[in-house]
PDB file of C-alpha atoms in Angstrom:
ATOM      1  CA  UNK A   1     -47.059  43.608 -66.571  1.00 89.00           C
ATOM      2  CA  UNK A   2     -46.153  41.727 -69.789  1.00 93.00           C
ATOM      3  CA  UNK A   3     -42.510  40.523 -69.928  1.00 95.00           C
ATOM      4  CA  UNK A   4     -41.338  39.982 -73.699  1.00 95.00           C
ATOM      5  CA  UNK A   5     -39.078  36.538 -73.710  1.00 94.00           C
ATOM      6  CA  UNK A   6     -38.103  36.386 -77.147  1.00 94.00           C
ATOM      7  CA  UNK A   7     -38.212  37.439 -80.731  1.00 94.00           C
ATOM      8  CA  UNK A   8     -42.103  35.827 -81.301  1.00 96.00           C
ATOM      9  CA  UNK A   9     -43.720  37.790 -78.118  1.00 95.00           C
ATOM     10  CA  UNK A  10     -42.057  41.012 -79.142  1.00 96.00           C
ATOM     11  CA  UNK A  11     -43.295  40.866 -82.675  1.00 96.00           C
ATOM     12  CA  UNK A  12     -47.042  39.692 -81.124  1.00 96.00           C
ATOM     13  CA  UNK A  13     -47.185  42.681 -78.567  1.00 97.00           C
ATOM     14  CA  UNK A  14     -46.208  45.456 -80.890  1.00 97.00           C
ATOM     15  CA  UNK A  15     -48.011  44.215 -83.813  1.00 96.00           C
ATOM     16  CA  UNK A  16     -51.492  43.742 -81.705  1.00 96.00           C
ATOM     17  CA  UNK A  17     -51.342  46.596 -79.735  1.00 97.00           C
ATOM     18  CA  UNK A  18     -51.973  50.310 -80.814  1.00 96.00           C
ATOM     19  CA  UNK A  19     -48.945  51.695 -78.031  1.00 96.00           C
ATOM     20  CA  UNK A  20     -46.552  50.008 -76.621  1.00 97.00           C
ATOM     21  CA  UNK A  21     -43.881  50.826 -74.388  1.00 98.00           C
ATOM     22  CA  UNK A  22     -41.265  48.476 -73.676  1.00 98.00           C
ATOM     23  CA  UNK A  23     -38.524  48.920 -70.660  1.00 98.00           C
ATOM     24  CA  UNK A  24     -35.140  47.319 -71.429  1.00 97.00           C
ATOM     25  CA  UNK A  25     -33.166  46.352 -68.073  1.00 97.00           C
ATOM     26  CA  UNK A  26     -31.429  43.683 -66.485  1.00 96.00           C
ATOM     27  CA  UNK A  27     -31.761  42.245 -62.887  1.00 95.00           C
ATOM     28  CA  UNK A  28     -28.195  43.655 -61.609  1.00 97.00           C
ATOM     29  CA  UNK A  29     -28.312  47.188 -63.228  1.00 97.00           C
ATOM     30  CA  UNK A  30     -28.997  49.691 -60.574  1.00 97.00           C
ATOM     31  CA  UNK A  31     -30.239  52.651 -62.606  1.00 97.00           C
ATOM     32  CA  UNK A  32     -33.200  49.944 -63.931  1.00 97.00           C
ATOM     33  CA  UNK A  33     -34.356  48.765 -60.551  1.00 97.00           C
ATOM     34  CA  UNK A  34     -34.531  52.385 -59.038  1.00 97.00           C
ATOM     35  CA  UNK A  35     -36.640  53.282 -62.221  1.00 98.00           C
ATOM     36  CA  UNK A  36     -38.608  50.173 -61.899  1.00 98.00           C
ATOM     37  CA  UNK A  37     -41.321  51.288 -60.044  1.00 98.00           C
ATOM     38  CA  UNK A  38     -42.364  54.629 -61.832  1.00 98.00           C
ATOM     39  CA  UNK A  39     -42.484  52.594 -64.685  1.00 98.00           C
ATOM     40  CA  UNK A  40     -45.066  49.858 -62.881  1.00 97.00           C
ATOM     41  CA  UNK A  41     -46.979  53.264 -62.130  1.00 97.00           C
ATOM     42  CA  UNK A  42     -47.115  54.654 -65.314  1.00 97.00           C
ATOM     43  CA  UNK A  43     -48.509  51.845 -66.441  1.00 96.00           C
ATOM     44  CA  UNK A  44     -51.666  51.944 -63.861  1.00 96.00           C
ATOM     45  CA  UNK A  45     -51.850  56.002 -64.438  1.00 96.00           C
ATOM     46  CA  UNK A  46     -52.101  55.063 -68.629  1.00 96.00           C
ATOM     47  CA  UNK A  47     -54.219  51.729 -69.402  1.00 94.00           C
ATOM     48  CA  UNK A  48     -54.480  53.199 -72.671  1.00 94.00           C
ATOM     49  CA  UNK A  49     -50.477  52.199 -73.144  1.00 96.00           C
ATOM     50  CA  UNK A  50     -49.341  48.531 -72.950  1.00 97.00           C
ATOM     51  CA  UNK A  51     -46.583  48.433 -70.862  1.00 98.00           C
ATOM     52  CA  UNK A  52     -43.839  45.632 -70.941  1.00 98.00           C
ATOM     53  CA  UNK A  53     -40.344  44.357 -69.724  1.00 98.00           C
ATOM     54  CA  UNK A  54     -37.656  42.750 -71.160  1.00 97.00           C
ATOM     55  CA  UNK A  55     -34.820  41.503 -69.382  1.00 96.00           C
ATOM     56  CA  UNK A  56     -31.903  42.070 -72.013  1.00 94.00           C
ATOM     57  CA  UNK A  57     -29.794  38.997 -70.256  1.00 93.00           C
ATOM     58  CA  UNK A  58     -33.093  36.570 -71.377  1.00 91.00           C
ATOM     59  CA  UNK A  59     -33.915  37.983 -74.804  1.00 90.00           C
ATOM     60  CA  UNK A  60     -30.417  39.464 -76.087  1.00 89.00           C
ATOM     61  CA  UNK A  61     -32.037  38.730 -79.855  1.00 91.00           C
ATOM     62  CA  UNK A  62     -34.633  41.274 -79.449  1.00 94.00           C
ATOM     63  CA  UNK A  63     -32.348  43.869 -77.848  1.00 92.00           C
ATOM     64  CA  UNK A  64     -29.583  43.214 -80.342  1.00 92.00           C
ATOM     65  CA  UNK A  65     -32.496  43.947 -82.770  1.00 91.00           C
ATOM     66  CA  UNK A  66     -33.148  47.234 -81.619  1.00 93.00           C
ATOM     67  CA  UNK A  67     -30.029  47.908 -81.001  1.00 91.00           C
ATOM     68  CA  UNK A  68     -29.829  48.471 -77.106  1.00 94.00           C
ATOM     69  CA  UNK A  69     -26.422  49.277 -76.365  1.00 93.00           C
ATOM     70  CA  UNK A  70     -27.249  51.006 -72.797  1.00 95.00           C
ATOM     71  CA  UNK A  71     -29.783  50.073 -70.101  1.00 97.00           C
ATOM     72  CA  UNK A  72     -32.411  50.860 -68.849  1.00 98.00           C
ATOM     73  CA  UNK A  73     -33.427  52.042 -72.335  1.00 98.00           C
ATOM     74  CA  UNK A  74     -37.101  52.589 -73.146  1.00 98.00           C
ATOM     75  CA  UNK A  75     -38.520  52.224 -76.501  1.00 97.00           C
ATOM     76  CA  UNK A  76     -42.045  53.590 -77.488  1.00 97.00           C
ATOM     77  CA  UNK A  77     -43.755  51.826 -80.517  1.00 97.00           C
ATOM     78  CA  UNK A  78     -47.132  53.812 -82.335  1.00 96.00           C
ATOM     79  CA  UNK A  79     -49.044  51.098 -84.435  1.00 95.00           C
ATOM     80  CA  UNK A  80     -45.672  48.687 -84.785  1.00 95.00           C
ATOM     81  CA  UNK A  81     -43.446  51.450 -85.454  1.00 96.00           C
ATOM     82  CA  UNK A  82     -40.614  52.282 -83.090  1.00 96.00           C
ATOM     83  CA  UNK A  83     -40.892  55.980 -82.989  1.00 95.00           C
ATOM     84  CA  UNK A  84     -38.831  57.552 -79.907  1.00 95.00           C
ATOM     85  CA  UNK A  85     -35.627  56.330 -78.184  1.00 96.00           C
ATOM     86  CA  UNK A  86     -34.624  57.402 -74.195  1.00 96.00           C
ATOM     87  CA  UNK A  87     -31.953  55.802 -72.649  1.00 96.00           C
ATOM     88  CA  UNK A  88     -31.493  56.356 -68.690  1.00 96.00           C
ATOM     89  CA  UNK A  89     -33.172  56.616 -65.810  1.00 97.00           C
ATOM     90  CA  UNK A  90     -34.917  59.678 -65.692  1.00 96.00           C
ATOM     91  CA  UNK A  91     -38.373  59.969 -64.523  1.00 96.00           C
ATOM     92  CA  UNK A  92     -38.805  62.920 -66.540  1.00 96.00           C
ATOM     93  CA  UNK A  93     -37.848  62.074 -69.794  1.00 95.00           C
ATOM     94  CA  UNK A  94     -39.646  58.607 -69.990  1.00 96.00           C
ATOM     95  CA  UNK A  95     -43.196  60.921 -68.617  1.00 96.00           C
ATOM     96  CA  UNK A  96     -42.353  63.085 -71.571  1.00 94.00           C
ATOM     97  CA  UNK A  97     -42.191  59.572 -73.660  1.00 94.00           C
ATOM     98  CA  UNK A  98     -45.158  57.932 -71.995  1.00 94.00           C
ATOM     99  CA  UNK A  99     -47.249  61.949 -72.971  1.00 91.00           C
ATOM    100  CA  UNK A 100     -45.635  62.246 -76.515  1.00 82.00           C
ATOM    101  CA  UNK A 101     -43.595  64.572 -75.935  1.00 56.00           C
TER     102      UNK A 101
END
């Protein structure tokens, strides 16, 4: 799985990529490591999808960017566009993300 380090590798991933779905967390956040490994699933179950991390303590300019203000928050871009928001850790509502619902 790709982990996004900074402003540059976010831009690169979303821009060359048709999907991408990025999983904002941060080593000590409880919530994000229980939800960890669905997410490291999902990403076997959909190679269609790219599928990256990014540890909001490491790369606070590209979550400040987005405007994470809760985590884990999970944000889906189409073609470089950020088109759907979920914040939490609910296996349900980030399938529903990863199916377009």
């Amino acid at each position: 799985m790709k982990h996004i380090k900074n402003q540059k590798d976010f831009d690169d991933i979303v821009r060359e990529n048709e999907v991408v779905i990025i999983d904002f967390y941060t080593k000590w956040c409880g919530p994000c490591k229980a939800i960890a490994p669905f997410f490291e699933k999902l990403e076997k179950e959909f190679p269609h999808i790219v599928f990256v991390k990014c540890d909001c303590e490491n790369s606070e300019d590209v979550s400040d960017t987005l405007g994470v203000k809760s985590i884990p928050t999970f944000i889906k871009f189409e073609k470089g566009v950020k088109t759907t928001v979920i914040s939490g850790a609910n296996k349900t509502e980030l399938l529903g993300l990863v199916n377009g619902l």
